[in-house]
């Protein structure tokens, strides 16, 4: 007896065989049918599907033989897998490889053998489909042809078996994911018939999957009026008729798209629930539509939170307005007693200066100074609080006009400091001219005030942005450290003591409000000791939403 050589790619061959996960599996009709056919067509009492493991041949299917496996060194198939086509042994007793093989000399007394290698896609031969007889004989060309075909069918079955097991495993995973998701997940056929109704859907809607799957479309859980309204909207938007049924849910998902929007689901008990529903098309790799999948989410809490937020925002607006109103009235009413204090202090100063002692003169000076500061503070506070309550005027303003007015209001300081001020070309923009004068006056006023020891040099420019104009007031003054560039716009936030630079800390907060009322932004850039630039944007008419 001659032992078969090991195939040159034995370890890869074994790996391929193991990847089919078929060794020692129970008998399966699909394979037994093929063996039976082989035995009938080849007219042999024995037919086997033999798989060559490391040291045994194991039979996945067998006709006419009891043994489940034999040692590999005895197997005819060990020889057959060395060839690429059917191996035929007409009479084993005449063949040196098999003459003294115990399977020839003893049970089952093999004389005739024909084995078709079972070739995997990677070219490895995993075993054979073989037919065996106890008497010497041959096979007709037709029988050999049939054996080849059946051998290929055995491999096909092995592939199908492993693929369907993989599919079953994946589908179990998918099912578990589907059922553990808190969201409602519903899938449908391309026509809309429900194919999956997840646990999340059952919980949210009160229907059991079995009640809906294969029976109806998701229209059953929708508000017909809402669906009709959406279909009408889509008809207009897409320029084609969209039926007020299933099509309204998926019209936008066609062609691989998806749509996420709010819908109202209606539960089995008739109660309604707001949801955020994402609908996507499911297609195979060739683009054929397999169906649609809708995922949801109950947004009742979100809706409540949104309503709470809106209520809070409204309350905040109201209380802000109340506060502004209060500040406006309070600062207005403070002016009157303040005028009285200032008036009498002034009188006291003029009448009694030099007639009391030196300290009294100093005290009167302090009091007058304090009253003056209070007057400025109240004036600025009044201006600040009035912005919110003021009826907003909007007219086309040539921006050079508010700048001229601001410069006019500041002319004494400008002359005193011999400031050099340049104004670039200005556009006309729709805005409130009084507020813009105030805005420029504050920014130019600061540029003059924080000029340092040098002659103030100020440049006012405008440039076009996207949907907006950006105005800038640049100075060469003392500058601002980076870390304060945002905080300076907060009310009362100042970086210097009153002795260093007078002021109330309201100016930039006022600027911010004016700009924001116009729908713009304000920000500053600066380098300490080199100067600052204050920019603000105002939307153009096409930039306003
Ligand atoms: P005020 O000028 O009354 O102090 P503002 O609100 O106008 O108040 O400004 C806040 C602070 O921002 C100022 O106290 C100053 O420290 C800083 N600041 C504003 N403008 C300039 C500027 N052009 N250069 C340097 N610092 C500035």
XYZ file of C-alpha atoms and ligand atoms in Angstrom:
572
model
C 0.000 0.000 0.000
C 1.279 3.498 -0.803
C 0.519 6.406 1.427
C -0.694 9.513 -0.378
C 1.685 12.455 -0.325
C 0.544 15.522 1.624
C -0.718 18.264 -0.701
C 1.930 21.068 -0.953
C -0.501 23.591 0.538
C -1.696 21.273 3.328
C -1.940 23.854 6.144
C -3.843 26.343 3.965
C -6.017 23.454 2.745
C -6.853 22.471 6.327
C -7.576 26.085 7.248
C -10.028 26.345 4.343
C -11.738 23.128 5.401
C -12.017 24.317 9.016
C -13.447 27.666 7.921
C -16.537 25.792 6.676
C -17.161 24.605 10.238
C -18.664 21.370 8.971
C -16.513 18.563 10.490
C -18.465 16.423 12.974
C -21.739 18.163 12.148
C -24.892 15.993 12.009
C -26.203 14.628 8.712
C -28.121 17.121 6.547
C -30.640 16.252 3.823
C -29.121 18.702 1.319
C -25.884 16.654 1.326
C -27.535 13.218 1.608
C -29.661 13.993 -1.470
C -26.509 14.653 -3.499
C -24.780 11.435 -2.334
C -27.857 9.417 -3.132
C -28.024 10.949 -6.607
C -24.335 10.142 -7.131
C -24.849 6.517 -6.157
C -27.943 6.223 -8.392
C -26.411 7.892 -11.435
C -23.098 6.017 -11.138
C -24.932 2.790 -10.232
C -22.639 2.047 -7.257
C -23.740 0.654 -3.877
C -21.593 3.212 -2.027
C -21.342 7.000 -2.355
C -19.656 9.364 0.113
C -18.907 12.980 0.814
C -15.480 12.560 2.362
C -13.619 15.458 3.955
C -9.882 15.007 4.550
C -9.039 16.241 8.052
C -5.451 16.282 9.464
C -5.390 12.551 10.238
C -8.762 11.139 9.224
C -11.291 11.152 6.442
C -14.656 12.140 7.848
C -17.901 11.498 5.994
C -20.381 14.349 5.898
C -22.782 12.076 4.064
C -22.720 8.393 3.211
C -24.776 5.870 1.291
C -24.074 2.146 1.686
C -21.400 2.451 4.359
C -21.626 2.315 8.155
C -18.271 3.773 9.216
C -18.350 7.534 9.993
C -14.630 7.995 9.390
C -11.446 6.072 8.554
C -7.740 6.842 9.163
C -6.375 9.280 6.561
C -3.588 6.912 5.419
C -6.176 4.336 4.296
C -8.319 6.819 2.395
C -8.547 6.586 -1.419
C -9.671 10.200 -1.165
C -6.253 11.248 0.233
C -4.969 10.353 -3.265
C -7.935 11.875 -5.069
C -7.426 15.348 -3.530
C -3.948 15.485 -5.122
C -5.590 15.792 -8.551
C -7.832 18.544 -9.942
C -10.280 16.245 -11.667
C -12.024 12.932 -11.063
C -9.656 10.120 -10.025
C -10.803 6.676 -11.190
C -9.471 3.337 -9.864
C -11.042 0.586 -11.954
C -9.669 -2.339 -9.979
C -7.927 -1.660 -6.671
C -6.294 -5.092 -6.625
C -4.392 -4.102 -9.786
C -3.226 -0.800 -8.329
C -0.018 -0.791 -6.219
C -1.308 2.160 -4.255
C -4.314 0.207 -2.978
C -3.829 -3.552 -3.556
C -2.976 -4.351 0.086
C -5.161 -1.577 1.586
C -7.214 -3.064 4.487
C -10.304 -1.439 2.928
C -9.603 -3.539 -0.199
C -8.480 -6.734 1.485
C -11.102 -6.528 4.216
C -14.382 -4.676 4.769
C -15.934 -3.024 2.712
C -13.902 -4.786 0.008
C -13.344 -1.838 -2.342
C -12.561 -2.660 -5.969
C -13.824 0.307 -7.875
C -13.380 3.940 -6.823
C -14.123 7.311 -8.540
C -13.666 10.549 -6.564
C -14.318 14.140 -7.643
C -12.276 16.639 -5.566
C -14.339 19.204 -3.614
C -12.593 22.441 -4.564
C -13.146 25.614 -2.549
C -13.057 29.079 -4.211
C -9.415 29.494 -3.140
C -8.470 26.349 -5.104
C -7.975 24.080 -2.071
C -9.357 20.525 -2.260
C -11.189 19.774 0.969
C -12.206 16.184 0.174
C -14.211 14.337 -2.486
C -17.597 13.241 -3.606
C -16.807 9.621 -4.358
C -18.584 6.514 -5.544
C -17.377 2.999 -4.636
C -18.178 -0.514 -5.801
C -17.182 -3.946 -4.553
C -16.527 -5.182 -8.092
C -14.118 -3.795 -10.709
C -15.816 -1.565 -13.283
C -15.773 1.750 -15.157
C -17.934 4.867 -15.452
C -19.404 6.198 -18.670
C -18.462 9.707 -19.776
C -21.959 10.837 -18.772
C -21.533 9.360 -15.284
C -18.160 11.084 -14.811
C -19.700 14.335 -16.009
C -22.518 13.931 -13.493
C -20.028 13.203 -10.718
C -18.206 16.458 -11.538
C -21.436 18.447 -11.471
C -22.591 16.869 -8.220
C -19.158 17.502 -6.650
C -19.492 21.188 -7.497
C -22.994 21.165 -6.004
C -21.593 19.727 -2.727
C -19.166 22.677 -2.480
C -22.009 25.079 -3.316
C -24.066 23.551 -0.494
C -21.129 23.924 1.889
C -20.850 27.616 0.908
C -24.580 28.203 1.248
C -24.606 26.465 4.615
C -21.870 28.683 6.067
C -23.346 31.839 4.504
C -26.796 31.128 5.859
C -25.352 30.447 9.325
C -23.462 33.769 9.167
C -26.637 35.489 8.054
C -28.628 33.922 10.872
C -26.000 35.074 13.372
C -25.990 38.615 11.997
C -29.729 38.757 11.924
C -29.841 37.594 15.575
C -27.454 40.415 16.479
C -29.517 42.897 14.490
C -32.697 41.686 16.112
C -31.160 42.084 19.567
C -29.936 45.592 18.768
C -33.319 46.422 17.317
C -35.113 45.206 20.393
C -32.781 46.732 22.935
C -32.980 50.192 21.336
C -35.206 52.524 23.298
C -36.228 54.220 20.038
C -39.098 53.026 17.928
C -37.702 51.360 14.795
C -40.055 50.432 11.986
C -39.067 48.995 8.621
C -41.274 48.531 5.590
C -41.318 47.034 2.111
C -40.861 49.503 -0.773
C -44.669 49.698 -0.920
C -44.948 50.545 2.768
C -46.084 47.303 4.397
C -44.524 47.069 7.862
C -41.827 44.376 8.087
C -40.267 45.209 11.474
C -41.869 46.793 14.511
C -39.267 46.953 17.287
C -39.829 46.493 21.035
C -39.263 50.266 21.354
C -42.152 50.775 18.927
C -44.349 48.389 20.893
C -43.600 50.257 24.095
C -44.116 53.702 22.607
C -47.256 52.947 20.619
C -49.028 50.153 22.476
C -49.340 47.882 19.387
C -47.804 44.409 19.272
C -45.528 43.699 16.296
C -47.720 40.750 15.301
C -50.731 43.056 14.916
C -49.022 45.230 12.301
C -46.196 43.320 10.609
C -47.199 42.242 7.102
C -50.621 43.812 7.532
C -50.527 47.579 7.218
C -48.439 50.669 6.543
C -47.195 53.143 9.167
C -50.125 55.402 8.215
C -52.004 53.596 11.000
C -49.877 55.366 13.639
C -50.028 58.805 11.992
C -52.414 61.720 12.135
C -54.135 61.756 8.689
C -54.492 65.555 8.729
C -50.788 65.983 9.435
C -49.877 63.514 6.675
C -52.150 65.337 4.201
C -50.632 68.696 5.103
C -47.103 67.359 4.674
C -48.019 65.696 1.354
C -49.346 69.052 0.112
C -46.129 70.783 1.183
C -44.020 68.119 -0.546
C -46.126 68.350 -3.721
C -45.257 72.017 -3.910
C -41.613 71.574 -2.926
C -40.825 68.611 -5.190
C -42.979 69.770 -8.089
C -44.732 66.396 -8.419
C -47.895 65.026 -6.816
C -47.210 63.353 -3.460
C -50.092 61.196 -2.252
C -51.239 61.857 1.339
C -50.283 58.311 2.454
C -47.084 56.315 2.802
C -45.438 58.360 0.021
C -45.513 61.438 2.278
C -43.130 59.691 4.727
C -40.612 58.493 2.150
C -40.781 61.001 -0.721
C -37.557 62.613 0.408
C -35.778 59.342 1.214
C -35.976 58.128 -2.415
C -32.667 57.714 -4.181
C -30.653 57.047 -1.039
C -31.656 60.179 0.843
C -33.230 60.505 4.234
C -35.532 62.916 5.998
C -35.709 63.843 9.658
C -38.677 65.795 10.902
C -41.214 66.013 13.670
C -44.396 63.978 13.391
C -47.238 63.125 15.691
C -47.709 59.398 16.346
C -51.090 58.142 17.480
C -50.976 55.301 19.997
C -53.276 52.291 19.990
C -55.336 53.979 22.745
C -55.712 57.135 20.637
C -53.348 59.346 22.652
C -50.822 61.399 20.722
C -47.078 61.590 21.086
C -44.657 64.002 19.372
C -41.700 62.214 17.731
C -38.621 63.043 15.747
C -38.661 60.573 12.849
C -35.729 59.813 10.518
C -36.715 57.898 7.411
C -34.036 56.291 5.217
C -34.196 54.182 2.102
C -32.685 50.683 2.257
C -31.186 49.514 -1.046
C -29.024 46.595 -2.146
C -25.543 47.108 -3.616
C -27.054 47.520 -7.091
C -29.351 50.292 -5.852
C -32.579 48.266 -5.963
C -34.888 49.521 -3.199
C -35.489 46.863 -0.538
C -37.633 49.052 1.663
C -37.530 51.891 4.160
C -36.565 52.214 7.773
C -37.961 54.784 10.178
C -36.243 55.558 13.509
C -38.221 58.261 15.974
C -37.628 59.232 19.063
C -40.252 60.347 21.618
C -39.674 64.081 22.065
C -42.387 64.791 24.612
C -39.807 65.820 27.204
C -37.898 67.888 24.675
C -41.104 69.650 23.725
C -41.904 70.357 27.395
C -38.367 71.650 27.944
C -38.723 73.806 24.834
C -41.993 75.216 26.095
C -40.404 75.873 29.505
C -37.499 77.594 27.807
C -39.778 79.764 25.713
C -41.756 80.706 28.804
C -38.551 81.514 30.692
C -37.243 83.588 27.796
C -40.506 85.503 27.673
C -40.351 86.055 31.440
C -36.764 87.186 31.156
C -37.614 89.643 28.410
C -40.476 90.993 30.479
C -38.400 91.305 33.633
C -35.586 92.942 31.648
C -38.045 95.410 30.284
C -39.413 96.043 33.800
C -35.884 96.557 35.051
C -35.061 98.963 32.260
C -38.258 100.799 32.946
C -37.372 100.983 36.613
C -33.814 102.145 35.884
C -35.144 104.712 33.496
C -37.682 106.101 35.991
C -35.249 105.883 38.918
C -32.455 107.669 37.107
C -34.889 110.246 35.795
C -36.325 110.855 39.260
C -32.841 111.007 40.783
C -31.987 113.906 38.540
C -34.290 116.305 40.306
C -32.932 115.964 43.898
C -29.431 115.812 42.421
C -29.994 119.109 40.670
C -31.033 120.524 44.045
C -27.917 119.206 45.799
C -25.672 120.490 43.013
C -27.411 123.876 42.969
C -27.139 124.449 46.679
C -23.563 123.134 46.870
C -22.690 125.535 44.068
C -24.339 128.404 45.911
C -22.586 127.392 49.118
C -19.256 127.325 47.299
C -19.702 130.666 45.672
C -21.053 132.458 48.745
C -18.911 131.024 51.470
C -15.601 130.225 49.703
C -12.855 131.785 51.852
C -15.268 132.693 54.629
C -15.156 129.387 56.432
C -11.872 127.580 56.963
C -9.655 125.984 54.246
C -10.958 122.492 54.993
C -14.557 123.579 54.446
C -13.588 124.856 50.961
C -11.997 121.495 50.223
C -15.080 119.600 51.435
C -17.366 121.726 49.291
C -15.056 120.968 46.336
C -15.331 117.216 46.978
C -19.100 117.394 47.291
C -19.415 119.351 44.021
C -17.121 116.860 42.278
C -19.168 113.921 43.556
C -22.402 115.536 42.450
C -20.942 116.120 38.990
C -19.932 112.477 38.699
C -23.329 111.364 39.844
C -24.853 113.518 37.148
C -22.743 111.819 34.473
C -23.542 108.407 35.889
C -27.255 109.079 35.898
C -27.082 110.514 32.391
C -25.264 107.429 31.074
C -27.504 105.025 32.959
C -30.546 106.806 31.616
C -29.159 106.558 28.091
C -28.432 102.873 28.593
C -31.837 102.005 30.030
C -33.662 104.026 27.421
C -32.276 102.055 24.510
C -34.467 99.056 25.353
C -37.625 101.084 25.863
C -37.015 103.452 22.972
C -39.135 102.996 19.862
C -36.590 101.945 17.251
C -36.328 104.310 14.319
C -34.986 102.847 11.111
C -34.142 105.073 8.173
C -31.465 105.255 5.543
C -28.557 107.009 7.210
C -25.484 108.289 5.380
C -22.981 107.122 7.992
C -20.822 110.232 7.647
C -23.729 112.139 9.263
C -23.721 110.491 12.735
C -19.911 110.624 12.662
C -19.978 114.378 11.955
C -22.509 114.908 14.735
C -20.401 112.888 17.188
C -17.279 114.863 16.233
C -19.255 118.085 16.674
C -20.320 116.988 20.176
C -16.683 116.180 20.997
C -15.165 119.278 19.389
C -13.915 120.830 22.648
C -11.919 117.730 23.624
C -10.679 117.316 20.056
C -9.442 120.898 19.997
C -7.933 120.658 23.462
C -6.000 117.488 22.600
C -5.243 118.650 19.043
C -6.428 115.228 17.886
C -5.918 114.114 14.289
C -9.020 112.363 13.041
C -9.526 110.859 9.578
C -12.845 109.569 8.264
C -12.860 107.201 5.266
C -15.655 106.884 2.659
C -18.906 105.915 4.338
C -21.925 104.013 2.970
C -25.574 104.736 3.661
C -27.238 102.109 5.807
C -30.679 101.698 7.320
C -30.361 102.390 11.044
C -31.383 104.652 13.910
C -29.356 107.881 13.416
C -29.636 109.050 17.039
C -28.288 105.746 18.389
C -25.502 105.660 15.824
C -24.392 109.165 16.825
C -24.243 107.938 20.404
C -22.290 104.861 19.309
C -19.650 106.789 17.388
C -19.459 109.422 20.121
C -18.632 106.770 22.722
C -16.036 105.033 20.583
C -14.354 108.261 19.437
C -14.638 109.647 22.986
C -12.771 106.588 24.332
C -10.127 106.845 21.603
C -9.544 110.449 22.691
C -9.634 109.627 26.390
C -7.310 106.614 26.270
C -4.818 108.237 23.874
C -2.046 108.289 26.465
C 0.537 111.074 26.291
C 0.728 111.225 22.517
C -1.439 113.373 20.272
C -4.573 111.266 19.626
C -4.590 109.906 16.069
C -7.880 108.313 15.171
C -8.996 106.639 11.929
C -12.650 105.878 11.221
C -13.239 103.509 8.311
C -15.873 101.259 6.751
C -15.518 98.094 4.669
C -17.980 95.731 3.039
C -18.420 92.267 4.615
C -20.739 89.453 3.551
C -24.269 90.777 4.056
C -22.943 93.498 6.356
C -20.821 96.609 6.679
C -17.975 96.642 9.175
C -17.053 99.971 10.758
C -13.829 100.516 12.674
C -12.547 103.184 15.029
C -8.774 102.824 15.426
C -6.515 104.707 17.816
C -2.814 104.729 18.683
C -3.492 104.959 22.399
C -2.675 102.975 25.537
C -4.222 99.723 24.299
C -5.938 96.919 26.219
C -4.588 93.566 27.357
C -6.012 90.576 25.495
C -7.722 89.128 28.560
C -9.945 92.209 28.961
C -11.059 92.468 25.344
C -14.412 90.813 26.003
C -15.126 92.037 29.538
C -14.810 95.725 28.678
C -18.225 95.456 27.011
C -19.866 94.544 30.334
C -21.607 97.353 32.118
C -19.474 99.120 34.813
C -16.373 97.183 33.753
C -13.401 99.583 33.794
C -9.687 98.896 33.720
C -8.549 102.113 35.358
C -9.215 104.087 38.467
C -11.321 107.228 38.272
C -8.253 109.275 39.123
C -6.382 107.930 36.107
C -9.256 108.224 33.624
C -12.719 109.583 34.428
C -15.694 107.533 33.302
C -18.642 105.401 34.359
C -17.951 102.085 32.612
C -21.258 102.315 30.792
C -20.010 103.563 27.402
C -19.051 100.267 25.748
C -22.022 98.390 27.255
C -24.177 101.046 25.600
C -22.316 100.584 22.303
C -22.900 96.822 22.492
C -26.628 97.281 23.013
C -26.905 99.758 20.171
C -25.105 97.426 17.789
C -27.103 94.385 18.903
C -30.392 96.225 18.517
C -29.365 96.742 14.890
C -28.598 93.035 14.503
C -24.814 93.494 14.467
C -21.773 92.507 16.520
C -19.081 94.537 18.256
C -15.552 93.483 19.149
C -12.133 94.945 19.821
C -8.556 94.205 18.844
C -5.712 95.781 20.705
C -2.065 95.750 21.582
C -1.016 97.389 24.865
C 0.900 100.659 24.279
C 0.275 100.441 20.499
C -3.414 101.174 20.201
C -6.863 99.652 19.858
C -9.394 99.094 17.087
C -13.085 98.826 17.882
C -15.057 97.118 15.109
C -18.783 96.807 14.770
C -20.883 95.270 12.030
C -24.299 96.342 10.809
C -26.247 94.060 8.484
C -27.144 95.402 5.058
C -30.763 95.014 3.989
C -30.000 91.724 2.177
C -28.027 90.513 5.241
C -31.035 90.966 7.549
C -33.149 87.870 8.124
P -15.504 104.277 30.463
O -14.868 104.830 29.234
O -16.576 105.115 30.993
O -14.540 103.797 31.458
P -16.349 102.193 28.684
O -17.420 101.199 28.853
O -16.470 103.148 27.554
O -16.269 102.967 30.052
O -14.989 101.459 28.572
C -14.662 100.440 29.494
C -13.182 100.327 29.640
O -12.594 99.848 28.432
C -12.473 101.608 29.871
O -12.507 101.942 31.246
C -11.083 101.352 29.387
O -10.345 100.672 30.360
C -11.304 100.393 28.235
N -11.297 101.110 26.935
C -12.365 101.509 26.221
N -11.979 102.091 25.069
C -10.633 102.076 25.066
C -9.624 102.520 24.139
N -9.940 103.124 22.977
N -8.339 102.325 24.474
C -8.001 101.712 25.624
N -8.908 101.263 26.530
C -10.197 101.426 26.256
